[in-house]
Short mmCIF file of C-alpha atoms in Angstrom, two decimals:
data_model
loop_
_atom_site.label_atom_id
_atom_site.label_comp_id
_atom_site.label_asym_id
_atom_site.label_seq_id
_atom_site.Cartn_x
_atom_site.Cartn_y
_atom_site.Cartn_z
CA ALA A 17 -15.69 17.85 -1.35
CA VAL A 18 -16.18 21.37 -2.02
CA GLY A 19 -17.74 23.06 1.06
CA ALA A 20 -17.44 19.84 2.99
CA GLU A 21 -16.32 19.77 6.67
CA SER A 22 -12.47 19.38 7.23
CA ARG A 23 -12.97 16.28 8.67
CA THR A 24 -14.90 14.75 5.95
CA ILE A 25 -12.23 15.98 3.32
CA MET A 26 -9.66 14.41 5.81
CA GLY A 27 -11.39 11.16 6.00
CA MET A 28 -11.98 10.89 2.09
CA TYR A 29 -8.09 11.49 1.36
CA VAL A 30 -7.26 8.82 4.04
CA MET A 31 -10.03 6.49 2.75
CA GLU A 32 -8.76 6.87 -0.89
CA GLY A 33 -4.85 6.24 0.15
CA MET A 34 -6.01 2.94 2.07
CA VAL A 35 -7.97 1.80 -1.11
CA GLN A 36 -5.11 2.53 -3.15
CA GLY A 37 -2.85 0.57 -0.86
CA ALA A 38 -5.40 -2.27 -0.86
CA LEU A 39 -5.52 -2.65 -4.38
CA SER A 40 -1.90 -2.61 -4.84
CA TRP A 41 -1.75 -5.41 -1.82
CA LEU A 42 -4.44 -7.23 -3.93
CA VAL A 43 -2.19 -7.06 -6.99
CA SER A 44 1.00 -8.11 -5.19
CA VAL A 45 -0.26 -11.03 -3.71
CA PRO A 46 -0.61 -13.14 -6.64
CA LEU A 47 2.34 -12.06 -8.29
CA ALA A 48 4.48 -12.93 -5.12
CA VAL A 49 2.75 -16.15 -5.07
CA LEU A 50 3.87 -17.09 -8.47
CA LEU A 51 7.38 -15.52 -8.82
CA ALA A 52 8.51 -16.05 -5.24
CA ARG A 53 9.83 -19.79 -5.63
CA PRO A 54 11.50 -19.36 -8.84
CA MET A 55 13.28 -16.28 -7.91
CA ALA A 56 14.26 -17.91 -4.34
CA ALA A 57 15.71 -20.71 -6.51
CA THR A 58 17.34 -18.69 -9.08
CA LEU A 59 18.92 -16.33 -6.25
CA GLY A 60 20.31 -19.33 -4.28
CA GLU A 61 21.71 -21.10 -7.30
CA ILE A 62 23.56 -17.52 -8.22
CA MET A 63 24.24 -16.15 -5.03
CA LEU A 64 25.02 -19.08 -2.65
CA GLN A 65 25.56 -21.88 -5.60
CA THR A 66 22.96 -24.28 -3.46
CA ARG A 67 19.16 -24.93 -3.86
CA LEU A 68 17.37 -22.80 -1.18
CA GLU A 69 14.37 -24.68 0.52
CA PHE A 70 11.19 -22.17 0.01
CA ALA A 71 8.28 -21.98 2.24
CA PHE A 72 5.60 -19.18 1.50
CA SER A 73 4.10 -17.69 4.91
CA TYR A 74 0.56 -17.04 4.31
CA GLY A 75 0.32 -15.46 7.59
CA ALA A 76 2.90 -12.60 6.47
CA VAL A 77 0.53 -11.85 3.87
CA PHE A 78 -2.30 -10.49 6.09
CA PHE A 79 0.60 -9.00 8.38
CA TRP A 80 1.71 -7.09 5.03
CA LEU A 81 -2.02 -6.19 4.37
CA VAL A 82 -2.35 -4.32 7.53
CA LEU A 83 1.34 -2.85 7.13
CA VAL A 84 0.21 -1.57 3.92
CA LEU A 85 -2.83 0.21 5.11
CA LEU A 86 -1.40 1.65 7.91
CA ILE A 87 1.39 3.16 5.92
CA ALA A 88 -1.29 4.35 2.99
CA ALA A 89 -3.18 5.77 5.91
CA LEU A 90 -0.23 7.71 7.19
CA ALA A 91 0.96 9.00 3.99
CA ALA A 92 -2.50 10.37 2.95
CA ILE A 93 -2.62 12.39 6.12
CA LEU A 94 -0.13 15.28 5.21
CA PRO A 95 -1.98 15.78 1.72
CA ALA A 96 -5.62 15.55 3.54
CA ARG A 97 -4.32 18.28 6.09
CA GLY A 98 -3.75 20.50 3.22
CA ALA A 99 -6.71 20.06 1.53
CA THR A 100 -8.66 20.88 4.34
CA ARG A 101 -6.86 24.26 4.52
CA VAL A 102 -7.88 25.32 0.92
CA SER A 103 -10.89 27.69 0.57
CA VAL A 104 -13.82 26.87 -1.68
CA GLN A 105 -12.72 29.57 -3.74
CA GLU A 106 -9.21 28.65 -4.03
CA SER A 107 -10.11 25.27 -4.81
CA LEU A 108 -12.50 26.38 -7.48
CA ALA A 109 -9.89 28.30 -9.10
CA TYR A 110 -8.03 25.30 -9.86
CA GLY A 111 -10.56 23.99 -12.30
#
């Protein structure tokens, strides 16, 4: 990205943040499908001394994808702004 326009650097940072967010979502969804039911049953028995009814909301899974991508993009904006303010000479000095 050395010498690239500020807009290009900003886009790279935000896209990287969104890719990391999407990858974390891809890891978390299968874990949630596998672990949510037994966790709900255990917590219901321990805390409420009753068996909880469980329903997995697949619509909420896609809602969380949108939310994760939004949070990741917003979290990447501040570092991206900082990266656009670094000169080529300063960026090469870090290497």
